[in-house]
PDB file of C-alpha atoms in Angstrom:
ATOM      1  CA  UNK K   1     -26.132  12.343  65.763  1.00  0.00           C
ATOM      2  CA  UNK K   2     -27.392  11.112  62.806  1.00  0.00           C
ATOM      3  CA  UNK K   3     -28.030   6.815  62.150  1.00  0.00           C
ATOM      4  CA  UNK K   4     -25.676   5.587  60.095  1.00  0.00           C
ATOM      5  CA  UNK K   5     -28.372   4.825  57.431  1.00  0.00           C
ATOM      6  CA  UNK K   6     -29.150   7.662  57.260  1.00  0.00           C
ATOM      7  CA  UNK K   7     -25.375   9.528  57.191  1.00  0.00           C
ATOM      8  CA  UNK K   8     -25.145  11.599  54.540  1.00  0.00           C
ATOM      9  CA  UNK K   9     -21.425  10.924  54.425  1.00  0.00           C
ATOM     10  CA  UNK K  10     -18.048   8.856  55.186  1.00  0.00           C
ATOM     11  CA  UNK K  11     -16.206  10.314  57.930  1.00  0.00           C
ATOM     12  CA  UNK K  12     -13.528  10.717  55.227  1.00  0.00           C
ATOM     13  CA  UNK K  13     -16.097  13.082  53.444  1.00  0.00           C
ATOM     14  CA  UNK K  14     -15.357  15.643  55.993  1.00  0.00           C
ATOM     15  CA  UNK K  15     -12.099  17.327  56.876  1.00  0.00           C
ATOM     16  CA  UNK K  16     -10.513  16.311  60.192  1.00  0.00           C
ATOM     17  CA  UNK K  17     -11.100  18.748  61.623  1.00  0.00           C
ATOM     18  CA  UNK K  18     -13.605  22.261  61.821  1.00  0.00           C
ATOM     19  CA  UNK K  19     -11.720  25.689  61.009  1.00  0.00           C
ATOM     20  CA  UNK K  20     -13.551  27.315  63.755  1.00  0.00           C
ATOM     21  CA  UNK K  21     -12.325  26.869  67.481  1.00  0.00           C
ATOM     22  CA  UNK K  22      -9.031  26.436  69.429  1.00  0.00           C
ATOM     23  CA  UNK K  23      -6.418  24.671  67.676  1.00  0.00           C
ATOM     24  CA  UNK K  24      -6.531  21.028  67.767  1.00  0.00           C
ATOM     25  CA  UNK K  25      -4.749  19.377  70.716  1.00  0.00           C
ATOM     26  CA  UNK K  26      -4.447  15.534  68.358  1.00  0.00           C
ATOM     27  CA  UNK K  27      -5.388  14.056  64.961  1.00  0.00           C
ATOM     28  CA  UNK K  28      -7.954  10.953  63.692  1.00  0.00           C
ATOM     29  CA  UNK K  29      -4.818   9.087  63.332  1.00  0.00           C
ATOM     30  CA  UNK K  30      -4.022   9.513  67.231  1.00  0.00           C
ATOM     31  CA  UNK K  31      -7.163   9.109  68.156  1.00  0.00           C
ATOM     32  CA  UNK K  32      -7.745   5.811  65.895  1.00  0.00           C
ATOM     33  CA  UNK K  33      -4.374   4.758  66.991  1.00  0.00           C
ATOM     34  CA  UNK K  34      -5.448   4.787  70.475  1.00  0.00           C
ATOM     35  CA  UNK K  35      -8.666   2.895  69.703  1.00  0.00           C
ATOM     36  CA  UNK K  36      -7.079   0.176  67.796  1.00  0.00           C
ATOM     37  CA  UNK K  37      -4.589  -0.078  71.144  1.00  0.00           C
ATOM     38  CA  UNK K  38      -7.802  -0.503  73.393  1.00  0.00           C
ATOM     39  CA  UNK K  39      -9.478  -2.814  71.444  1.00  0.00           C
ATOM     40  CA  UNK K  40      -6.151  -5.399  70.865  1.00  0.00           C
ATOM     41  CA  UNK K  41      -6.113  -4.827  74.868  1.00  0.00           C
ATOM     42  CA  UNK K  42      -9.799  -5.562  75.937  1.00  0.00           C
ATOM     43  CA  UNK K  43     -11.753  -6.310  72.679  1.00  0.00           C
ATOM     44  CA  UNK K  44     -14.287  -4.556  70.665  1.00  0.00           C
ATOM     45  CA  UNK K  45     -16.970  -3.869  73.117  1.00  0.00           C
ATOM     46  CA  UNK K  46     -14.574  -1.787  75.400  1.00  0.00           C
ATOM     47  CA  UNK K  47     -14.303   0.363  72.799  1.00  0.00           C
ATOM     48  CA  UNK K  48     -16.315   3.745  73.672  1.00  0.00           C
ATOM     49  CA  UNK K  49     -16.116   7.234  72.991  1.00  0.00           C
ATOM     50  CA  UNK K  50     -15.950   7.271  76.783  1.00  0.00           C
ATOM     51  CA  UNK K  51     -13.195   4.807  77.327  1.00  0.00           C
ATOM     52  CA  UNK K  52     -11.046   6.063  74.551  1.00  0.00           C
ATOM     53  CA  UNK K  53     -11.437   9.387  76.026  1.00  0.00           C
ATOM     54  CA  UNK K  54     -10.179   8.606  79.292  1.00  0.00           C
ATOM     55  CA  UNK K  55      -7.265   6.407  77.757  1.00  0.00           C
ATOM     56  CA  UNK K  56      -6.769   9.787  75.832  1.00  0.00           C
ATOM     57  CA  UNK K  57      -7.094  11.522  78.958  1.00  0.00           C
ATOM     58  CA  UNK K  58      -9.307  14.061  77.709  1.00  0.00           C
ATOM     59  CA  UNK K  59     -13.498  14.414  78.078  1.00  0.00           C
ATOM     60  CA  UNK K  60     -15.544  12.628  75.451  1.00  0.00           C
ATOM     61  CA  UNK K  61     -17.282  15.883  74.407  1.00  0.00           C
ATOM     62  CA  UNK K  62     -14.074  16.625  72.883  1.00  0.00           C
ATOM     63  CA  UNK K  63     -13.466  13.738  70.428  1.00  0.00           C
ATOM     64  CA  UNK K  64     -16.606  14.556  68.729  1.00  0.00           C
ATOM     65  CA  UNK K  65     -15.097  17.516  67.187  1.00  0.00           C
ATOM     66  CA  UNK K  66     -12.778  14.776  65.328  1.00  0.00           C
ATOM     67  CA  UNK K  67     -15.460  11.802  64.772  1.00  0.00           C
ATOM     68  CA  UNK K  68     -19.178  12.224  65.081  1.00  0.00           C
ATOM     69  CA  UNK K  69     -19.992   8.980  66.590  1.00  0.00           C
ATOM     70  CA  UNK K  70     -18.706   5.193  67.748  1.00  0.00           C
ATOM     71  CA  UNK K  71     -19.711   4.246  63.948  1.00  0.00           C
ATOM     72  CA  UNK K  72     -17.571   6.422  62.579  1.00  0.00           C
ATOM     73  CA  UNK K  73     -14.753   5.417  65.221  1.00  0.00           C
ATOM     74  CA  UNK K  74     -15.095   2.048  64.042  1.00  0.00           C
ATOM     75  CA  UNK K  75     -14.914   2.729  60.429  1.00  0.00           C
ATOM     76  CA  UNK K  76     -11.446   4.355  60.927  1.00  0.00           C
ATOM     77  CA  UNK K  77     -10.216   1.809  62.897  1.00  0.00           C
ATOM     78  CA  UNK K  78     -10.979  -0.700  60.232  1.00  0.00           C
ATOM     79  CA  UNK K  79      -9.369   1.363  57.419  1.00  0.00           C
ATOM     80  CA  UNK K  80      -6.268   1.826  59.485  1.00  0.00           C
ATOM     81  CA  UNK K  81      -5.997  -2.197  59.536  1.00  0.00           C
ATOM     82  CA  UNK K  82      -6.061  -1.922  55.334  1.00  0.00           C
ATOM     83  CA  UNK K  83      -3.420   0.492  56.372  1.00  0.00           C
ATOM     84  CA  UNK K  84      -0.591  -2.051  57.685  1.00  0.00           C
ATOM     85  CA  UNK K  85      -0.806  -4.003  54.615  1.00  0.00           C
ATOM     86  CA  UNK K  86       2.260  -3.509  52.316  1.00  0.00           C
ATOM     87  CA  UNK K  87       1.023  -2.174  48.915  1.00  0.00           C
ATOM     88  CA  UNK K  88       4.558  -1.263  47.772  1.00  0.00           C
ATOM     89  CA  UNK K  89       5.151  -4.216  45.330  1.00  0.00           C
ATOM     90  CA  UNK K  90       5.436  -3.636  41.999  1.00  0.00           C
ATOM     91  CA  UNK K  91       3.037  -5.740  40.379  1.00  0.00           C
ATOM     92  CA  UNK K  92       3.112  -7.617  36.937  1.00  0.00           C
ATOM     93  CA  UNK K  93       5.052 -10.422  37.941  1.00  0.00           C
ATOM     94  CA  UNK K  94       3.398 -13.836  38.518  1.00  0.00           C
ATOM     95  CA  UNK K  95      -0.224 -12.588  39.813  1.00  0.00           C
ATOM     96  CA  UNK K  96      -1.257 -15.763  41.752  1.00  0.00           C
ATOM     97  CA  UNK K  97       2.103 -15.459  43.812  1.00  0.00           C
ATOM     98  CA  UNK K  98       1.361 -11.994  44.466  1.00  0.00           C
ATOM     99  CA  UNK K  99      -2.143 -12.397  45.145  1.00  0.00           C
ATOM    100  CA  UNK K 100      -1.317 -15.166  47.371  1.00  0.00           C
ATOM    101  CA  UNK K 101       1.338 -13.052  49.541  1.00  0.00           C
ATOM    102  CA  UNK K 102      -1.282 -10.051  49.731  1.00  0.00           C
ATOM    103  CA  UNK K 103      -3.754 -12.719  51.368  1.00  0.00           C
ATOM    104  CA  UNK K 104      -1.176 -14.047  53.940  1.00  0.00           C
ATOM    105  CA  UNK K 105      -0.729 -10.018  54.950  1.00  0.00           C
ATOM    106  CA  UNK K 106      -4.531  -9.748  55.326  1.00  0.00           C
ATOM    107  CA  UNK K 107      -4.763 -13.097  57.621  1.00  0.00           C
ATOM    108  CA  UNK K 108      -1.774 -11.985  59.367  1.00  0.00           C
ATOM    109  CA  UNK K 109      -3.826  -8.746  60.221  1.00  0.00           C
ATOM    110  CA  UNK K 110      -6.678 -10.512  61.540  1.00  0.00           C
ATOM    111  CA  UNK K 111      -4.467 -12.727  63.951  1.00  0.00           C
ATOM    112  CA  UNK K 112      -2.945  -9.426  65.180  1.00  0.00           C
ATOM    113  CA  UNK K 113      -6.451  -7.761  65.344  1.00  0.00           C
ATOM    114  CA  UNK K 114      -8.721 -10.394  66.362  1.00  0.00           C
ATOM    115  CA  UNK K 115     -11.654  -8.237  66.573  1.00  0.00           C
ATOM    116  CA  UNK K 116     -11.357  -7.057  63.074  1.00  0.00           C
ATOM    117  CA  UNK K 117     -13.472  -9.645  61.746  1.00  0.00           C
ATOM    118  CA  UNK K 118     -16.604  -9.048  63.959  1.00  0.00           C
ATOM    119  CA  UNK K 119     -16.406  -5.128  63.331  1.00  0.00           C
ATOM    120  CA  UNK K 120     -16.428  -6.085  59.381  1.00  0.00           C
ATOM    121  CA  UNK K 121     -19.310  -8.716  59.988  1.00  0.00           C
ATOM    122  CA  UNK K 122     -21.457  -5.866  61.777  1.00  0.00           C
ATOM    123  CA  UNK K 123     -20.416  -2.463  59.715  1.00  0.00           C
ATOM    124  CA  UNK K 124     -20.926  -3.765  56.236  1.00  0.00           C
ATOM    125  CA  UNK K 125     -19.063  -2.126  53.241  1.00  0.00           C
ATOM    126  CA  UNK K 126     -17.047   0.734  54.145  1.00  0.00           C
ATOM    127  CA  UNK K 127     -14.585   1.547  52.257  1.00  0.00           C
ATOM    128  CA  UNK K 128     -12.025   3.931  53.645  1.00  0.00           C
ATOM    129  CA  UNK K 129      -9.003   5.324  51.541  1.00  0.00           C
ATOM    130  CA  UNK K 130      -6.693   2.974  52.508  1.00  0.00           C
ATOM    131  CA  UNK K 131      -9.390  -0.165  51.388  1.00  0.00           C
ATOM    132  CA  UNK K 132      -9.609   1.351  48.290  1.00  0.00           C
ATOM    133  CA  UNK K 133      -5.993   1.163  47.815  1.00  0.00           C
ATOM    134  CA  UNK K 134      -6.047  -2.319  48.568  1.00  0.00           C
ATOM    135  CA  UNK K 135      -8.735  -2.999  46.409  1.00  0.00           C
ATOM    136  CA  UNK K 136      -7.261  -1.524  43.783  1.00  0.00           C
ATOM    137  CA  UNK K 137      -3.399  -3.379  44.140  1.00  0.00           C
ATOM    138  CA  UNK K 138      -5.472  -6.598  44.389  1.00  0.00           C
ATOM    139  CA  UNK K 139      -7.031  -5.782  40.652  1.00  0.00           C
ATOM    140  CA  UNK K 140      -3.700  -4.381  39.450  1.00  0.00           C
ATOM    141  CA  UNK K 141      -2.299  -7.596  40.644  1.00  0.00           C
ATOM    142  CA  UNK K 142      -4.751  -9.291  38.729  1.00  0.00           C
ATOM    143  CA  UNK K 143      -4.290  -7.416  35.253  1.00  0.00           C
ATOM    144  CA  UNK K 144      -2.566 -10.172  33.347  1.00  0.00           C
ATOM    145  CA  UNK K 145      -4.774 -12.952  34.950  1.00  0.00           C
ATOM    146  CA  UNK K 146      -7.621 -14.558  33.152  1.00  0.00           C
ATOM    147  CA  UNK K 147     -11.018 -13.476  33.677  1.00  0.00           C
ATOM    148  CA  UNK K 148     -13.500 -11.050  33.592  1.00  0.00           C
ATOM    149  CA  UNK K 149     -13.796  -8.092  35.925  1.00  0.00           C
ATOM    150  CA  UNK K 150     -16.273  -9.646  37.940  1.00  0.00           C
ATOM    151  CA  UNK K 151     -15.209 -12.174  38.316  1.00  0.00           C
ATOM    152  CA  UNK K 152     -11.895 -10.916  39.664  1.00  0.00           C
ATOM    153  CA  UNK K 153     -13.491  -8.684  42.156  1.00  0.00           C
ATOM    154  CA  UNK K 154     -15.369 -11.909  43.624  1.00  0.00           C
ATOM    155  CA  UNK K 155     -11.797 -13.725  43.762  1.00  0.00           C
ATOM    156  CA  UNK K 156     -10.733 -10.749  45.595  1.00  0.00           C
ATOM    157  CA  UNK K 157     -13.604 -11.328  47.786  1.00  0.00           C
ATOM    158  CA  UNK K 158     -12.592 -14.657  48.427  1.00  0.00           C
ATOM    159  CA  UNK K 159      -8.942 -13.464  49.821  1.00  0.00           C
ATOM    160  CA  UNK K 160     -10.200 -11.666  52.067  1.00  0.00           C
ATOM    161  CA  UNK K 161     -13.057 -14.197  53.385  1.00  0.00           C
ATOM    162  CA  UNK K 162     -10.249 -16.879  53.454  1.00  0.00           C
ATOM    163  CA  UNK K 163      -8.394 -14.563  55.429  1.00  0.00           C
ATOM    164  CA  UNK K 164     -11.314 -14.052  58.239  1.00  0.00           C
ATOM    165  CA  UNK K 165     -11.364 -18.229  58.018  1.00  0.00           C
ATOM    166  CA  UNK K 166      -8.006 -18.842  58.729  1.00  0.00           C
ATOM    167  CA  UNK K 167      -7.589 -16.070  61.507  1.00  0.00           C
ATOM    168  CA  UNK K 168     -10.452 -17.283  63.630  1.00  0.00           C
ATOM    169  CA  UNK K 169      -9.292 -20.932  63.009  1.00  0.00           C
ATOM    170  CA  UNK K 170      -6.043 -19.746  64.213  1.00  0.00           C
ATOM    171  CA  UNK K 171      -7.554 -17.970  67.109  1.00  0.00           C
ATOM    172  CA  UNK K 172      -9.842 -21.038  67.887  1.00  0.00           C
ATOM    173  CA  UNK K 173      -6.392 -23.584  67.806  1.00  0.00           C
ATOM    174  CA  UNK K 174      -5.050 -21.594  70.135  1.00  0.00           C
ATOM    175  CA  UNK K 175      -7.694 -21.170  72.496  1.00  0.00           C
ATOM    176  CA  UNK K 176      -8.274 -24.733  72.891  1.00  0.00           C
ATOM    177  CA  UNK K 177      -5.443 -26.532  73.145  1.00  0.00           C
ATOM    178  CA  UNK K 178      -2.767 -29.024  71.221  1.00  0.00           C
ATOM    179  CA  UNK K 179      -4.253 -29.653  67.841  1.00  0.00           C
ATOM    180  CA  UNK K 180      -2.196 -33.472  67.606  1.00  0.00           C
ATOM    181  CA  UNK K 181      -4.461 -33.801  70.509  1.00  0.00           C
ATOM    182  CA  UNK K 182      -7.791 -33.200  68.542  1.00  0.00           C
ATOM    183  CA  UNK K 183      -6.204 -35.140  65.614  1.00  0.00           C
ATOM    184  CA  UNK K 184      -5.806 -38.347  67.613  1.00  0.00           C
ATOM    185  CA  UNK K 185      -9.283 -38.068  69.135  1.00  0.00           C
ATOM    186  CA  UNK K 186     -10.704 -38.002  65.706  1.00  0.00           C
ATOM    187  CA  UNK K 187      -8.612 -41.010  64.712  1.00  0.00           C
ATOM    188  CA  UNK K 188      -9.492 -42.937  67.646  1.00  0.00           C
ATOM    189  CA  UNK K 189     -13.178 -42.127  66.836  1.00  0.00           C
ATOM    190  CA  UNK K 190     -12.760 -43.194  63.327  1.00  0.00           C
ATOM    191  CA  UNK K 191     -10.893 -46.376  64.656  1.00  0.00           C
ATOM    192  CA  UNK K 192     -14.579 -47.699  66.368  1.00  0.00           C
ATOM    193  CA  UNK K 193     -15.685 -48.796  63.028  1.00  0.00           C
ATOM    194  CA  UNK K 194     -19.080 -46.422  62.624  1.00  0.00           C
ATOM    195  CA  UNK K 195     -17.650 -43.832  60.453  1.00  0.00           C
ATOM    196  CA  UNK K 196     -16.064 -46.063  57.563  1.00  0.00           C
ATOM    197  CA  UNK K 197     -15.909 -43.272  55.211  1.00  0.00           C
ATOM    198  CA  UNK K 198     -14.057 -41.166  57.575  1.00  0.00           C
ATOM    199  CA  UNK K 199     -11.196 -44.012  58.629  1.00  0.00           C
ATOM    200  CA  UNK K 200     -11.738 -44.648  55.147  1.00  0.00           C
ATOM    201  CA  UNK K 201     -10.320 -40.724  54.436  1.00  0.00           C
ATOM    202  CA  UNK K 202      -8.104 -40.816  57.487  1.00  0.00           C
ATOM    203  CA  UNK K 203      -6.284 -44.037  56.624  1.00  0.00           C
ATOM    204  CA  UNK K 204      -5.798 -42.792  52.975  1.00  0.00           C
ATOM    205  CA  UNK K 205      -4.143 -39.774  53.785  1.00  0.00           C
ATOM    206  CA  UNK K 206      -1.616 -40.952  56.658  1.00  0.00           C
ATOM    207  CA  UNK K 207      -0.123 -39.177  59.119  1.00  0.00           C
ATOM    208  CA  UNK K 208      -0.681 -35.461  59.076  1.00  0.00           C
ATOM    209  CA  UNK K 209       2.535 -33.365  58.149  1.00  0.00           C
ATOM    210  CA  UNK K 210       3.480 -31.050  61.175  1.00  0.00           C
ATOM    211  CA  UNK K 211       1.661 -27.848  61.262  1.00  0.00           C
ATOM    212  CA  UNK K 212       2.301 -25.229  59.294  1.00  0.00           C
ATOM    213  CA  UNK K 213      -0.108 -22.443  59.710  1.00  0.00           C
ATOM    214  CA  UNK K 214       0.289 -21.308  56.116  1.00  0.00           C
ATOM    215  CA  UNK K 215       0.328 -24.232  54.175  1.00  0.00           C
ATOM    216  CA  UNK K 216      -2.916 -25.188  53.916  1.00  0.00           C
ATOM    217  CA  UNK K 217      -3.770 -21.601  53.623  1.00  0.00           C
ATOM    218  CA  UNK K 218      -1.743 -21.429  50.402  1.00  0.00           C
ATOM    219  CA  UNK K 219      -2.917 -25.017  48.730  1.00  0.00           C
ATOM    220  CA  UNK K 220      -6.447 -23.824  49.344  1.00  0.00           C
ATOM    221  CA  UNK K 221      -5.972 -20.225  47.402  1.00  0.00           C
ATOM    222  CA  UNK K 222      -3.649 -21.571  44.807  1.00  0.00           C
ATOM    223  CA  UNK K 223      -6.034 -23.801  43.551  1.00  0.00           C
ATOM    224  CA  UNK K 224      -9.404 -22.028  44.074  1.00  0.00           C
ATOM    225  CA  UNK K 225      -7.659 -18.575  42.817  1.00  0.00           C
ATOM    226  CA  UNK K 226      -7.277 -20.358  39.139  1.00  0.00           C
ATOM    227  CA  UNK K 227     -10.616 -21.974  39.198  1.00  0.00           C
ATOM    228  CA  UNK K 228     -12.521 -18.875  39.861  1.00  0.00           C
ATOM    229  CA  UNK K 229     -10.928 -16.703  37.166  1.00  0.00           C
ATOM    230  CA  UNK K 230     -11.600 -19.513  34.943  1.00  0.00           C
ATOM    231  CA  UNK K 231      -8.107 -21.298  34.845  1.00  0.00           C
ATOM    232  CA  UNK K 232      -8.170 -24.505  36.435  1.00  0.00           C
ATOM    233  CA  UNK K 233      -5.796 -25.653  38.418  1.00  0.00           C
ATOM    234  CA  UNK K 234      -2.317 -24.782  38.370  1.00  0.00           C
TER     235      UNK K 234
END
């Protein structure tokens, strides 16, 4: 099997399946399907052409007549993620509102998929069909907004890296414990007297409000969103 530098082609390039042999006994999108299953189970390392085949209860020599290699596995599973996102809005209303509810979808499919960040940080840009159909909703969306067309794509790019953020720091929260506990700690720290800029901060902005997992998310692309396009803030 070929390196996937050297791949001549997207496993989308290809049909699904060879006209030659016995019929087929599943589809990519079962097979994905049950990768994307393993990998929310056990993470991303469990996934192998070897597990997946015995959670398909089949050999592994016969996958490769649907997907060449793990690579390619990996590739559809991240496309199938773009997948879940609801593209159906019409677009042409207010753009930042709907560019701001197509990043809360994204986020919200990196706190279901957890390992969906790490596969993007390792397989670089591949851009399946349903990736390109986000891609292009995010620059419909972004039509009537101010700009140029580069620098829309790079506010697109910061979506979706805001997105990766505030899943892991979601991930990370809830991994290690009450978060009104880490806020007093810092306070307390502040409190000593050798960080006067930081009780300076702290005492400034009062009490935190109660969390709210999108808020902040929201604040942060509403006004960055504007300033990248060249708008300022709203």
């Amino acid at each position: 099997m070929a390196d996937r530098e050297t791949r001549p082609a997207t496993v989308w390039s290809r049909p699904e399946r060879g006209a030659r042999g016995p019929a087929p006994e599943r589809s990519r999108t079962q097979i994905t399907a049950a990768a994307l299953a393993l990998a929310d189970a056990e993470g991303l390392a469990a996934v192998s052409m070897r597990a997946l085949a015995q959670r398909l209860g089949t050999g592994p020599a016969s996958l490769y007549r649907y997907v060449g290699s793990r690579d390619e596995l990996l590739d559809l599973m991240a496309d199938a993620v773009a997948g879940e996102l609801d593209l159906s809005g019409a677009t042409g209303g207010d753009w930042l509102d709907d560019l701001v509810g197509l990043a809360l979808q994204s986020r919200d499919a990196h706190v279901r998929h957890p390992w969906l960040a790490d596969l993007n940080d390792r397989r670089g840009e591949v851009l399946g069909p349903h990736a390109i159909d986000y891609l292009d909703h995010a620059l419909g969306i972004l039509v009537p907004a101010p700009g140029t067309a580069g620098q829309k794509l790079e506010a697109i790019g910061l979506l979706g890296g805001l997105a990766v953020l505030f899943a892991r720091r979601e991930a990370a929260a809830t991994a290690t414990g009450d978060p009104a506990a880490r806020a007093a700690h810092l306070a307390a720290v502040a409190a000593e007297g050798r960080h006067p800029h930081l009780l300076a901060a702290l005492t400034a902005a009062g009490a935190p409000p109660p969390a709210d997992r999108d808020a902040l998310f929201v604040r942060l692309l509403r006004r960055l969103l504007p300033a990248m396009l060249g708008q300022g803030e709203p």
